[in-house]
């Protein structure tokens, strides 16, 4: 079997965040792969919700986007965007997955602008459902490659709330969700200190070191007291990923390392 | 009962309902059911200083930005899934040519919903604590949203104000001449957009008898009382798709995406596909029957078996 | 042709209140008959909405209630109760029709209790959609037989707002609709003074007198300066009522007078 | 994918989810899709001090009142169209045995919706200026509704507080074992009721494979994530009807209505049709196949051609 790629580590780690019977708010790309993998293994009862208004699609072909007709066809309910998003506010969504252009030590995300808001250097797509998921899902997971330009001391625009300024800040803002629980990167799995709410290193992929992770992060980041090594994914999971869920490697790159 | 007059109008006439300086909202989500034949007609006719009130109609926003017709945009996300950023739109924002007011999807939908429900505000729980509320685009921050306490206790919510677009343009599957509109698949934000808008224009793949509508009243998205004009535009969402009819045209989208990297290439593209074709049927002829038929969905699956991932 | 009944006068008068292209919020009974009559004659474009969530039914058979399957079948849209009622708040409904147990000079209605609220002499059905229609439809029409127990100085419970306490009161309460425009009784058609907002007599059915109307009304009621006589309905309307719309006389009694 | 466990339970088990003292909301509108087999089972099992949070489930309210199981009712209208007032319910209110809190339909739906949307209140525009807000039933007036000014101007609205029933009981057309629920015809207040409630019980005419649900996802009213228990109860709405299945049973309703004029006759009727029959299938047997088949709708029309007007 080919060497395990960083994308494959990320997909497997993301999949593990989903519990059986969770209602999961899913976007395109790695989160979709992770959700399909979870549904095929430890979480057959996971209920997938897409911001386009599609509930519980039959995972036959990997979709090109959250509004893709291969998701709509054979779903158990088709509604609209308000319906899907209002499930978040109702408290029905257990977990959501988010990507980001920037993330800070409190898990706050920027997907809006690089540079000043009114004359940005780079105008990014904007929040979409990301802010809604982060504000209202019971918990959320960030998937982001480690990079000093991405893991920054201060996001240039706070699109999506992590722990905001730290302990108690989400509660003060009236955000119903508990905030980020995990940041799945291409070198390590990161979490948040239960009291400090600051990001920390929880699991290192094989061959990675604390120093390498810290070097790719522009803010100071410590290891969790319970730091562990992430084992190589088992062959069954890899086979599912490579042969069933994303056979063309559209979202999950192969053998990059 | 007695005959009732038709709301069927030509594309040219419908597009005239959008004046320069008007505010517009458009249906669709990602690569699905965006009213792009209508957008091309607006580009052909030429408009300026348009305001968009948008959730996910990325292609409408991109083409209007590419044509230099946009002034302001209230929105939550423009992104071509599988391709990347909307390039002309993003460049226009970076150049300061288009002013933006950011929201979350739920924030935008809630503002449209407030208008559609006839309410002066809508309470909601997202967006709090972020720069979406802290940094003003072109709207005074306290006109967009306010933190407020529930009248029944200490719970804090965000009240957002209504957005009332002058015109909503929706592309759907089918309608009758009275304006009863049906759409299969996800309904995106159409309900909220149509109810919020002053004038509602619907372009459709098929015009059917009211009897056809009455056979599946559960599938009616907009009843006639919500609709002002109906335009018959088969393939009217191309190059995006319509559920049950045709999938999005990835090759055409990719061509545009390549062209949109530079302003001159974009101009050439717009000349060829909008300005250069007198009307929508010339556009379809230019695409050619072979291509249009290839986009037709597998009737058993409702989509094309071979997905093109960008 | 048989003599025209009071019910027939009421159905025809109610039908006349509907304008072509109106969106009309309709209940069972006389309002349904009036709406069908209007649609068959001067208002073919009237759009009927029912609180059960049915929009624009095909008027084939007279329904037994607002949720009747003969309304649902062949409607142009079926939704739910919130959808139908929210059209009122959106300002999309031009006219509604209401019945009542009591009505006062300002057109306020009681359909809740006779006697004290907590230990009523008679518990009535309650507002239902009546308050919503009266609060939010652009205008509304009351259909009620004249009777000193029904046309009262003060309603025992104000379920449904007419002009409340008089000029300006609806506006102060924040009610978006303009209020009642007509009260269609079995002896006369009543309206409201444009300034006083008090009920007055506008049209007398053949054979009726001002004094007879006043005698059946427990509050003082004057004639409008433009008092007219209601002519007998034309034969075409009567034929439609008797042979097409309510051939069994379920809602429109025959020859009572 | 892997098998998922079933939510299918027996009627006896489902009814046990409603404890004495619980608050309940029930689906249905007028003579349509009221969960009456469930109501009869509750009566058989016996409960006391129930609270109803109701819009139009008149028959549920009437039977619970007739059985002496109701304590409090938040509601907007109980009326048997074509028959008259709900007699046992009205008498119980007149006797002071049942306390009521009146609303307009929109007021009730808005309170359920506030709960379902996770909001501490919902703004709305009806009920202002009337005794519905001025006269308190059993709820302090300032807990039910408050007049408030929009945060964006001087417009005044009525804020209503959420109502969160412990249990919602819905009767629908069909469901799969996972709890995906479909209903044809009007959906009444089911969406808002199910979302507001702590536990959602759905009784259905038919249990179908999930594949059947997936063929018409647009018809799904409640997705599995909203539903806790599913009970298979053909004719479970009798004597009310289910669109596409059977019409209401006017003769049976008329019989009850006649009996409900006096307390002793009502007791005899309840003994015969609830207490006297061990379960729902005994009830159906007692009605007899001839009668049940006669109620089946004309498949072309979706209703019985000969209406009985009360």
Short mmCIF file of N, CA and C in Angstrom, two decimals, chain A residues 27-28 51-54 58 60-75 78-89 111-113 117-133 135-136 154-161 164 169 171-176 246 248 250-251, chain B residues 29-33 55 75-79 81-82 85 89-91 93-96 100-107 109-110 113 122-133 135-138 147 156 184-189 192 240-244 246-248 297 300-310:
data_model
loop_
_atom_site.label_atom_id
_atom_site.label_comp_id
_atom_site.label_asym_id
_atom_site.label_seq_id
_atom_site.Cartn_x
_atom_site.Cartn_y
_atom_site.Cartn_z
N UNK A 27 -19.46 20.79 4.45
CA UNK A 27 -19.15 21.50 3.20
C UNK A 27 -18.45 20.56 2.23
N UNK A 28 -18.09 21.10 1.08
CA UNK A 28 -17.41 20.29 0.06
C UNK A 28 -15.97 20.00 0.50
N UNK A 51 -25.64 23.36 3.58
CA UNK A 51 -26.23 24.70 3.66
C UNK A 51 -27.14 25.00 2.48
N UNK A 52 -27.02 24.24 1.41
CA UNK A 52 -27.92 24.45 0.27
C UNK A 52 -29.34 23.98 0.60
N UNK A 53 -29.53 23.23 1.69
CA UNK A 53 -30.87 22.79 2.06
C UNK A 53 -31.07 21.29 1.89
N UNK A 54 -29.99 20.57 1.68
CA UNK A 54 -30.07 19.12 1.47
C UNK A 54 -29.79 18.40 2.79
N UNK A 58 -27.82 10.35 -0.01
CA UNK A 58 -27.31 8.99 -0.16
C UNK A 58 -25.92 9.14 -0.75
N UNK A 60 -23.52 8.36 -2.81
CA UNK A 60 -23.18 7.49 -3.93
C UNK A 60 -21.93 8.01 -4.64
N UNK A 61 -22.05 9.16 -5.22
CA UNK A 61 -20.90 9.77 -5.89
C UNK A 61 -20.48 11.00 -5.10
N UNK A 62 -19.19 11.23 -5.03
CA UNK A 62 -18.68 12.40 -4.33
C UNK A 62 -19.16 13.66 -5.06
N UNK A 63 -19.65 14.62 -4.31
CA UNK A 63 -20.24 15.80 -4.93
C UNK A 63 -19.17 16.84 -5.25
N UNK A 64 -19.49 17.71 -6.22
CA UNK A 64 -18.58 18.80 -6.57
C UNK A 64 -18.84 20.04 -5.71
N UNK A 65 -19.95 20.04 -4.99
CA UNK A 65 -20.27 21.21 -4.18
C UNK A 65 -21.50 20.94 -3.35
N UNK A 66 -21.81 21.84 -2.40
CA UNK A 66 -22.91 21.56 -1.48
C UNK A 66 -24.29 21.63 -2.15
N UNK A 67 -24.35 22.21 -3.36
CA UNK A 67 -25.63 22.26 -4.06
C UNK A 67 -25.69 21.23 -5.19
N UNK A 68 -24.68 20.40 -5.29
CA UNK A 68 -24.57 19.41 -6.36
C UNK A 68 -25.82 18.52 -6.42
N UNK A 69 -26.28 18.26 -7.66
CA UNK A 69 -27.49 17.46 -7.82
C UNK A 69 -27.29 16.02 -7.36
N UNK A 70 -26.05 15.57 -7.28
CA UNK A 70 -25.87 14.20 -6.79
C UNK A 70 -26.07 14.14 -5.28
N UNK A 71 -26.08 15.27 -4.62
CA UNK A 71 -26.48 15.29 -3.20
C UNK A 71 -28.00 15.36 -3.08
N UNK A 72 -28.59 16.21 -3.91
CA UNK A 72 -30.05 16.40 -3.83
C UNK A 72 -30.78 15.10 -4.17
N UNK A 73 -30.32 14.45 -5.23
CA UNK A 73 -30.97 13.22 -5.67
C UNK A 73 -30.81 12.15 -4.60
N UNK A 74 -31.91 11.66 -4.10
CA UNK A 74 -31.83 10.58 -3.13
C UNK A 74 -31.55 11.04 -1.71
N UNK A 75 -31.61 12.33 -1.45
CA UNK A 75 -31.56 12.79 -0.06
C UNK A 75 -32.87 12.42 0.63
N UNK A 78 -35.28 17.59 0.94
CA UNK A 78 -34.73 18.76 0.26
C UNK A 78 -35.53 19.97 0.73
N UNK A 79 -34.82 20.96 1.22
CA UNK A 79 -35.51 22.18 1.64
C UNK A 79 -34.70 23.35 1.08
N UNK A 80 -34.69 24.45 1.81
CA UNK A 80 -33.92 25.60 1.35
C UNK A 80 -32.84 25.95 2.36
N UNK A 81 -32.15 27.03 2.07
CA UNK A 81 -31.02 27.46 2.89
C UNK A 81 -31.46 27.86 4.30
N UNK A 82 -32.58 28.57 4.40
CA UNK A 82 -33.03 28.97 5.74
C UNK A 82 -33.29 27.75 6.60
N UNK A 83 -33.93 26.75 6.03
CA UNK A 83 -34.23 25.55 6.81
C UNK A 83 -32.94 24.95 7.37
N UNK A 84 -31.96 24.74 6.49
CA UNK A 84 -30.70 24.11 6.92
C UNK A 84 -30.03 24.95 8.01
N UNK A 85 -29.95 26.25 7.80
CA UNK A 85 -29.24 27.10 8.76
C UNK A 85 -30.00 27.22 10.08
N UNK A 86 -31.33 27.19 9.98
CA UNK A 86 -32.11 27.33 11.21
C UNK A 86 -31.96 26.11 12.11
N UNK A 87 -31.54 24.98 11.54
CA UNK A 87 -31.26 23.81 12.39
C UNK A 87 -30.11 24.12 13.35
N UNK A 88 -29.17 24.92 12.87
CA UNK A 88 -28.06 25.33 13.74
C UNK A 88 -28.59 26.12 14.93
N UNK A 89 -29.44 27.10 14.64
CA UNK A 89 -29.95 27.95 15.72
C UNK A 89 -30.86 27.18 16.67
N UNK A 111 -12.08 34.47 6.71
CA UNK A 111 -12.25 34.05 5.32
C UNK A 111 -12.83 35.20 4.51
N UNK A 112 -12.51 36.43 4.95
CA UNK A 112 -13.13 37.61 4.32
C UNK A 112 -12.12 38.45 3.53
N UNK A 113 -11.12 38.98 4.20
CA UNK A 113 -10.15 39.84 3.51
C UNK A 113 -8.74 39.64 4.06
N UNK A 117 -10.29 46.20 5.20
CA UNK A 117 -11.60 45.77 4.70
C UNK A 117 -12.04 46.54 3.46
N UNK A 118 -11.82 47.85 3.44
CA UNK A 118 -12.37 48.64 2.33
C UNK A 118 -11.51 48.61 1.08
N UNK A 119 -10.24 48.38 1.23
CA UNK A 119 -9.37 48.23 0.05
C UNK A 119 -8.47 47.04 0.30
N UNK A 120 -9.04 45.86 0.29
CA UNK A 120 -8.25 44.68 0.66
C UNK A 120 -7.17 44.35 -0.36
N UNK A 121 -6.12 43.73 0.14
CA UNK A 121 -5.10 43.19 -0.75
C UNK A 121 -5.71 41.99 -1.48
N UNK A 122 -6.37 41.14 -0.73
CA UNK A 122 -7.08 40.01 -1.33
C UNK A 122 -8.49 39.93 -0.76
N UNK A 123 -9.46 40.01 -1.65
CA UNK A 123 -10.84 39.79 -1.21
C UNK A 123 -11.14 38.29 -1.30
N UNK A 124 -11.45 37.72 -0.14
CA UNK A 124 -11.77 36.29 -0.06
C UNK A 124 -13.29 36.10 -0.17
N UNK A 125 -13.74 34.85 -0.22
CA UNK A 125 -15.18 34.62 -0.48
C UNK A 125 -16.16 35.16 0.57
N UNK A 126 -15.73 35.30 1.82
CA UNK A 126 -16.68 35.75 2.85
C UNK A 126 -17.17 34.57 3.68
N UNK A 127 -17.94 34.90 4.71
CA UNK A 127 -18.34 33.89 5.69
C UNK A 127 -19.13 32.73 5.10
N UNK A 128 -20.13 33.04 4.29
CA UNK A 128 -21.08 31.98 3.94
C UNK A 128 -21.67 31.43 5.22
N UNK A 129 -21.80 30.12 5.29
CA UNK A 129 -22.34 29.51 6.50
C UNK A 129 -21.32 29.33 7.61
N UNK A 130 -20.06 29.69 7.37
CA UNK A 130 -19.01 29.40 8.36
C UNK A 130 -19.29 30.06 9.71
N UNK A 131 -19.61 31.34 9.68
CA UNK A 131 -19.91 32.03 10.92
C UNK A 131 -21.11 31.39 11.63
N UNK A 132 -22.11 31.00 10.86
CA UNK A 132 -23.31 30.39 11.46
C UNK A 132 -22.97 29.07 12.14
N UNK A 133 -22.16 28.27 11.46
CA UNK A 133 -21.75 26.99 12.04
C UNK A 133 -20.95 27.22 13.32
N UNK A 135 -20.83 29.79 15.23
CA UNK A 135 -21.61 30.45 16.28
C UNK A 135 -22.57 29.48 16.96
N UNK A 136 -23.15 28.56 16.18
CA UNK A 136 -24.33 27.85 16.69
C UNK A 136 -24.23 26.33 16.74
N UNK A 154 -2.93 37.43 15.03
CA UNK A 154 -4.22 38.12 15.00
C UNK A 154 -4.80 38.04 13.59
N UNK A 155 -6.01 37.55 13.47
CA UNK A 155 -6.63 37.49 12.14
C UNK A 155 -6.90 38.91 11.65
N UNK A 156 -6.76 39.12 10.36
CA UNK A 156 -6.93 40.48 9.83
C UNK A 156 -8.40 40.90 9.80
N UNK A 157 -9.27 39.94 9.83
CA UNK A 157 -10.71 40.22 9.91
C UNK A 157 -11.31 39.01 10.60
N UNK A 158 -12.06 39.25 11.66
CA UNK A 158 -12.62 38.12 12.39
C UNK A 158 -13.98 37.76 11.79
N UNK A 159 -13.96 36.80 10.87
CA UNK A 159 -15.18 36.38 10.18
C UNK A 159 -16.01 35.45 11.05
N UNK A 160 -15.28 34.55 11.73
CA UNK A 160 -15.93 33.38 12.31
C UNK A 160 -15.39 33.17 13.72
N UNK A 161 -16.31 33.13 14.71
CA UNK A 161 -15.84 33.13 16.08
C UNK A 161 -15.29 31.79 16.55
N UNK A 164 -13.03 33.87 20.51
CA UNK A 164 -12.96 35.34 20.49
C UNK A 164 -11.74 35.80 21.28
N UNK A 169 -15.70 34.75 26.56
CA UNK A 169 -16.07 35.74 25.54
C UNK A 169 -17.24 35.27 24.67
N UNK A 171 -19.71 33.30 25.57
CA UNK A 171 -20.92 33.41 26.39
C UNK A 171 -21.39 34.87 26.44
N UNK A 172 -20.42 35.78 26.63
CA UNK A 172 -20.77 37.21 26.70
C UNK A 172 -21.39 37.68 25.39
N UNK A 173 -20.95 37.11 24.27
CA UNK A 173 -21.49 37.51 22.97
C UNK A 173 -22.84 36.84 22.69
N UNK A 174 -23.25 35.90 23.54
CA UNK A 174 -24.53 35.23 23.34
C UNK A 174 -24.48 34.13 22.28
N UNK A 175 -23.28 33.60 22.02
CA UNK A 175 -23.17 32.54 21.02
C UNK A 175 -23.57 31.20 21.64
N UNK A 176 -24.52 30.51 21.07
CA UNK A 176 -25.00 29.28 21.72
C UNK A 176 -24.05 28.08 21.62
N UNK A 246 -13.11 8.42 -2.47
CA UNK A 246 -12.49 9.41 -3.38
C UNK A 246 -11.50 8.70 -4.30
N UNK A 248 -10.68 8.98 -7.29
CA UNK A 248 -9.87 9.79 -8.20
C UNK A 248 -8.94 10.74 -7.46
N UNK A 250 -9.75 13.37 -5.80
CA UNK A 250 -10.17 14.75 -6.05
C UNK A 250 -9.89 15.65 -4.84
N UNK A 251 -10.29 15.16 -3.67
CA UNK A 251 -10.13 15.98 -2.46
C UNK A 251 -8.99 15.51 -1.57
N UNK B 29 -27.91 28.85 -6.20
CA UNK B 29 -26.96 28.47 -5.17
C UNK B 29 -25.82 27.74 -5.87
N UNK B 30 -24.61 28.17 -5.62
CA UNK B 30 -23.43 27.54 -6.23
C UNK B 30 -23.65 27.44 -7.74
N UNK B 31 -23.52 26.25 -8.33
CA UNK B 31 -23.62 26.16 -9.79
C UNK B 31 -25.03 25.78 -10.23
N UNK B 32 -26.01 26.18 -9.44
CA UNK B 32 -27.39 25.77 -9.73
C UNK B 32 -28.35 26.95 -9.84
N UNK B 33 -29.22 26.85 -10.79
CA UNK B 33 -30.38 27.74 -11.05
C UNK B 33 -30.14 29.23 -10.81
N UNK B 55 -27.09 36.09 -1.37
CA UNK B 55 -26.59 35.05 -0.50
C UNK B 55 -25.55 34.21 -1.23
N UNK B 75 -23.86 40.88 1.06
CA UNK B 75 -23.76 39.46 0.72
C UNK B 75 -23.14 38.63 1.82
N UNK B 76 -23.12 37.33 1.60
CA UNK B 76 -22.51 36.44 2.60
C UNK B 76 -21.37 35.60 2.04
N UNK B 77 -21.43 35.24 0.77
CA UNK B 77 -20.34 34.41 0.23
C UNK B 77 -20.43 34.33 -1.28
N UNK B 78 -19.35 34.69 -1.96
CA UNK B 78 -19.26 34.42 -3.40
C UNK B 78 -18.04 33.57 -3.63
N UNK B 79 -18.23 32.39 -4.15
CA UNK B 79 -17.13 31.44 -4.31
C UNK B 79 -17.56 30.48 -5.40
N UNK B 81 -17.36 27.06 -6.33
CA UNK B 81 -16.92 25.76 -5.81
C UNK B 81 -16.20 24.97 -6.90
N UNK B 82 -15.03 24.49 -6.58
CA UNK B 82 -14.26 23.72 -7.55
C UNK B 82 -13.37 24.57 -8.44
N UNK B 85 -11.93 31.74 -6.13
CA UNK B 85 -12.58 33.03 -5.91
C UNK B 85 -13.25 33.53 -7.18
N UNK B 89 -15.16 39.97 -9.57
CA UNK B 89 -15.79 40.54 -8.38
C UNK B 89 -14.73 40.89 -7.34
N UNK B 90 -13.84 39.94 -7.05
CA UNK B 90 -12.82 40.19 -6.03
C UNK B 90 -11.92 41.36 -6.42
N UNK B 91 -11.52 41.39 -7.69
CA UNK B 91 -10.66 42.49 -8.16
C UNK B 91 -11.37 43.83 -8.00
N UNK B 93 -13.61 44.64 -5.84
CA UNK B 93 -13.62 45.01 -4.43
C UNK B 93 -12.22 45.52 -4.02
N UNK B 94 -11.19 44.78 -4.46
CA UNK B 94 -9.83 45.18 -4.10
C UNK B 94 -9.49 46.56 -4.67
N UNK B 95 -10.06 46.87 -5.83
CA UNK B 95 -9.80 48.18 -6.45
C UNK B 95 -10.67 49.29 -5.86
N UNK B 96 -11.57 48.92 -4.97
CA UNK B 96 -12.46 49.94 -4.40
C UNK B 96 -13.60 50.33 -5.33
N UNK B 100 -18.69 46.65 -0.34
CA UNK B 100 -19.35 45.44 0.16
C UNK B 100 -19.77 45.58 1.62
N UNK B 101 -20.79 44.82 1.95
CA UNK B 101 -21.28 44.72 3.32
C UNK B 101 -21.40 43.24 3.61
N UNK B 102 -20.54 42.72 4.47
CA UNK B 102 -20.49 41.27 4.72
C UNK B 102 -21.52 40.79 5.75
N UNK B 103 -21.94 39.57 5.58
CA UNK B 103 -22.86 38.89 6.49
C UNK B 103 -22.51 37.41 6.55
N UNK B 104 -23.08 36.70 7.49
CA UNK B 104 -23.12 35.24 7.36
C UNK B 104 -24.33 34.92 6.48
N UNK B 105 -24.39 33.68 5.97
CA UNK B 105 -25.57 33.28 5.20
C UNK B 105 -26.85 33.51 6.01
N UNK B 106 -26.82 33.08 7.27
CA UNK B 106 -28.03 33.21 8.09
C UNK B 106 -28.39 34.68 8.30
N UNK B 107 -27.37 35.52 8.40
CA UNK B 107 -27.61 36.96 8.54
C UNK B 107 -28.32 37.52 7.32
N UNK B 109 -30.04 35.81 4.98
CA UNK B 109 -31.37 35.22 4.83
C UNK B 109 -32.34 35.83 5.84
N UNK B 110 -31.85 36.08 7.06
CA UNK B 110 -32.73 36.66 8.09
C UNK B 110 -33.14 38.09 7.73
N UNK B 113 -35.71 37.72 5.11
CA UNK B 113 -36.91 37.17 5.73
C UNK B 113 -37.67 38.24 6.53
N UNK B 122 -35.43 41.09 12.61
CA UNK B 122 -35.50 39.65 12.88
C UNK B 122 -34.44 39.34 13.92
N UNK B 123 -34.82 38.66 15.02
CA UNK B 123 -33.80 38.25 15.99
C UNK B 123 -33.05 37.01 15.48
N UNK B 124 -31.77 36.92 15.81
CA UNK B 124 -30.99 35.75 15.42
C UNK B 124 -29.76 35.65 16.32
N UNK B 125 -29.01 34.55 16.19
CA UNK B 125 -27.93 34.31 17.14
C UNK B 125 -26.54 34.23 16.55
N UNK B 126 -26.40 34.32 15.25
CA UNK B 126 -25.05 34.25 14.68
C UNK B 126 -24.47 35.67 14.54
N UNK B 127 -23.27 35.76 14.07
CA UNK B 127 -22.54 37.00 13.73
C UNK B 127 -22.03 37.78 14.95
N UNK B 128 -22.56 37.51 16.15
CA UNK B 128 -22.15 38.28 17.33
C UNK B 128 -20.66 38.08 17.61
N UNK B 129 -20.02 39.14 18.07
CA UNK B 129 -18.62 39.05 18.49
C UNK B 129 -17.61 39.16 17.36
N UNK B 130 -18.07 39.31 16.13
CA UNK B 130 -17.13 39.28 15.00
C UNK B 130 -17.04 40.62 14.28
N UNK B 131 -16.09 40.69 13.36
CA UNK B 131 -15.94 41.90 12.56
C UNK B 131 -17.09 42.11 11.57
N UNK B 132 -17.88 41.06 11.33
CA UNK B 132 -19.04 41.23 10.46
C UNK B 132 -19.95 42.32 11.04
N UNK B 133 -20.04 42.36 12.36
CA UNK B 133 -20.84 43.42 12.99
C UNK B 133 -19.99 44.61 13.39
N UNK B 135 -17.15 45.90 11.87
CA UNK B 135 -16.58 46.73 10.80
C UNK B 135 -17.66 47.01 9.76
N UNK B 136 -17.93 48.27 9.56
CA UNK B 136 -18.98 48.67 8.63
C UNK B 136 -18.44 48.70 7.21
N UNK B 137 -19.26 48.22 6.26
CA UNK B 137 -18.89 48.34 4.85
C UNK B 137 -19.35 49.70 4.36
N UNK B 138 -20.56 49.77 3.85
CA UNK B 138 -21.10 51.07 3.43
C UNK B 138 -22.35 51.42 4.21
N UNK B 147 -27.37 44.54 18.88
CA UNK B 147 -27.45 43.61 19.98
C UNK B 147 -28.65 44.03 20.82
N UNK B 156 -29.41 37.48 25.21
CA UNK B 156 -29.04 38.50 24.24
C UNK B 156 -29.12 37.90 22.84
N UNK B 184 -37.71 22.04 -8.70
CA UNK B 184 -37.37 20.77 -8.06
C UNK B 184 -35.98 20.94 -7.45
N UNK B 185 -35.66 20.08 -6.51
CA UNK B 185 -34.35 20.21 -5.86
C UNK B 185 -34.36 21.30 -4.80
N UNK B 186 -33.18 21.73 -4.39
CA UNK B 186 -33.12 22.72 -3.30
C UNK B 186 -33.72 24.05 -3.76
N UNK B 187 -34.39 24.68 -2.84
CA UNK B 187 -35.07 25.92 -3.16
C UNK B 187 -34.23 27.13 -2.78
N UNK B 188 -33.04 26.88 -2.28
CA UNK B 188 -32.09 27.94 -1.88
C UNK B 188 -32.80 29.05 -1.09
N UNK B 189 -32.72 30.30 -1.53
CA UNK B 189 -33.26 31.40 -0.73
C UNK B 189 -34.44 32.05 -1.47
N UNK B 192 -37.51 33.57 0.46
CA UNK B 192 -37.22 34.82 1.18
C UNK B 192 -36.95 35.96 0.20
N UNK B 240 -24.88 27.60 -15.39
CA UNK B 240 -25.25 26.81 -14.22
C UNK B 240 -26.38 25.85 -14.62
N UNK B 241 -26.76 24.96 -13.75
CA UNK B 241 -27.71 23.92 -14.10
C UNK B 241 -29.09 24.12 -13.49
N UNK B 242 -30.00 23.25 -13.85
CA UNK B 242 -31.35 23.23 -13.25
C UNK B 242 -31.69 21.78 -12.92
N UNK B 243 -31.95 21.51 -11.67
CA UNK B 243 -32.21 20.14 -11.19
C UNK B 243 -33.33 19.49 -12.00
N UNK B 244 -33.05 18.30 -12.50
CA UNK B 244 -34.04 17.58 -13.28
C UNK B 244 -34.00 17.92 -14.76
N UNK B 246 -30.86 19.99 -16.57
CA UNK B 246 -29.49 19.90 -17.10
C UNK B 246 -28.51 20.25 -15.98
N UNK B 247 -27.31 19.70 -16.11
CA UNK B 247 -26.27 19.96 -15.12
C UNK B 247 -25.51 21.23 -15.53
N UNK B 248 -24.71 21.73 -14.62
CA UNK B 248 -23.91 22.90 -14.99
C UNK B 248 -22.89 22.51 -16.05
N UNK B 297 -29.58 15.89 -17.88
CA UNK B 297 -29.26 14.96 -16.80
C UNK B 297 -29.75 13.56 -17.11
N UNK B 300 -32.70 8.91 -14.63
CA UNK B 300 -32.82 8.06 -13.44
C UNK B 300 -32.14 8.69 -12.24
N UNK B 301 -31.03 9.36 -12.47
CA UNK B 301 -30.24 9.89 -11.36
C UNK B 301 -30.57 11.35 -11.05
N UNK B 302 -30.99 12.08 -12.05
CA UNK B 302 -31.21 13.51 -11.85
C UNK B 302 -29.93 14.32 -11.97
N UNK B 303 -28.83 13.68 -12.33
CA UNK B 303 -27.58 14.41 -12.55
C UNK B 303 -26.74 13.67 -13.58
N UNK B 304 -25.68 14.30 -14.05
CA UNK B 304 -24.75 13.66 -14.98
C UNK B 304 -23.87 12.70 -14.21
N UNK B 305 -23.74 11.48 -14.71
CA UNK B 305 -23.00 10.48 -13.95
C UNK B 305 -21.54 10.88 -13.73
N UNK B 306 -20.92 11.45 -14.73
CA UNK B 306 -19.51 11.83 -14.61
C UNK B 306 -19.40 13.28 -14.15
N UNK B 307 -19.04 13.44 -12.89
CA UNK B 307 -18.90 14.80 -12.37
C UNK B 307 -17.60 15.40 -12.84
N UNK B 308 -17.62 16.69 -13.10
CA UNK B 308 -16.37 17.38 -13.36
C UNK B 308 -16.05 18.21 -12.12
N UNK B 309 -14.96 17.88 -11.48
CA UNK B 309 -14.62 18.59 -10.24
C UNK B 309 -13.78 19.80 -10.57
N UNK B 310 -14.40 20.79 -11.16
CA UNK B 310 -13.74 22.08 -11.41
C UNK B 310 -12.74 22.02 -12.55
#
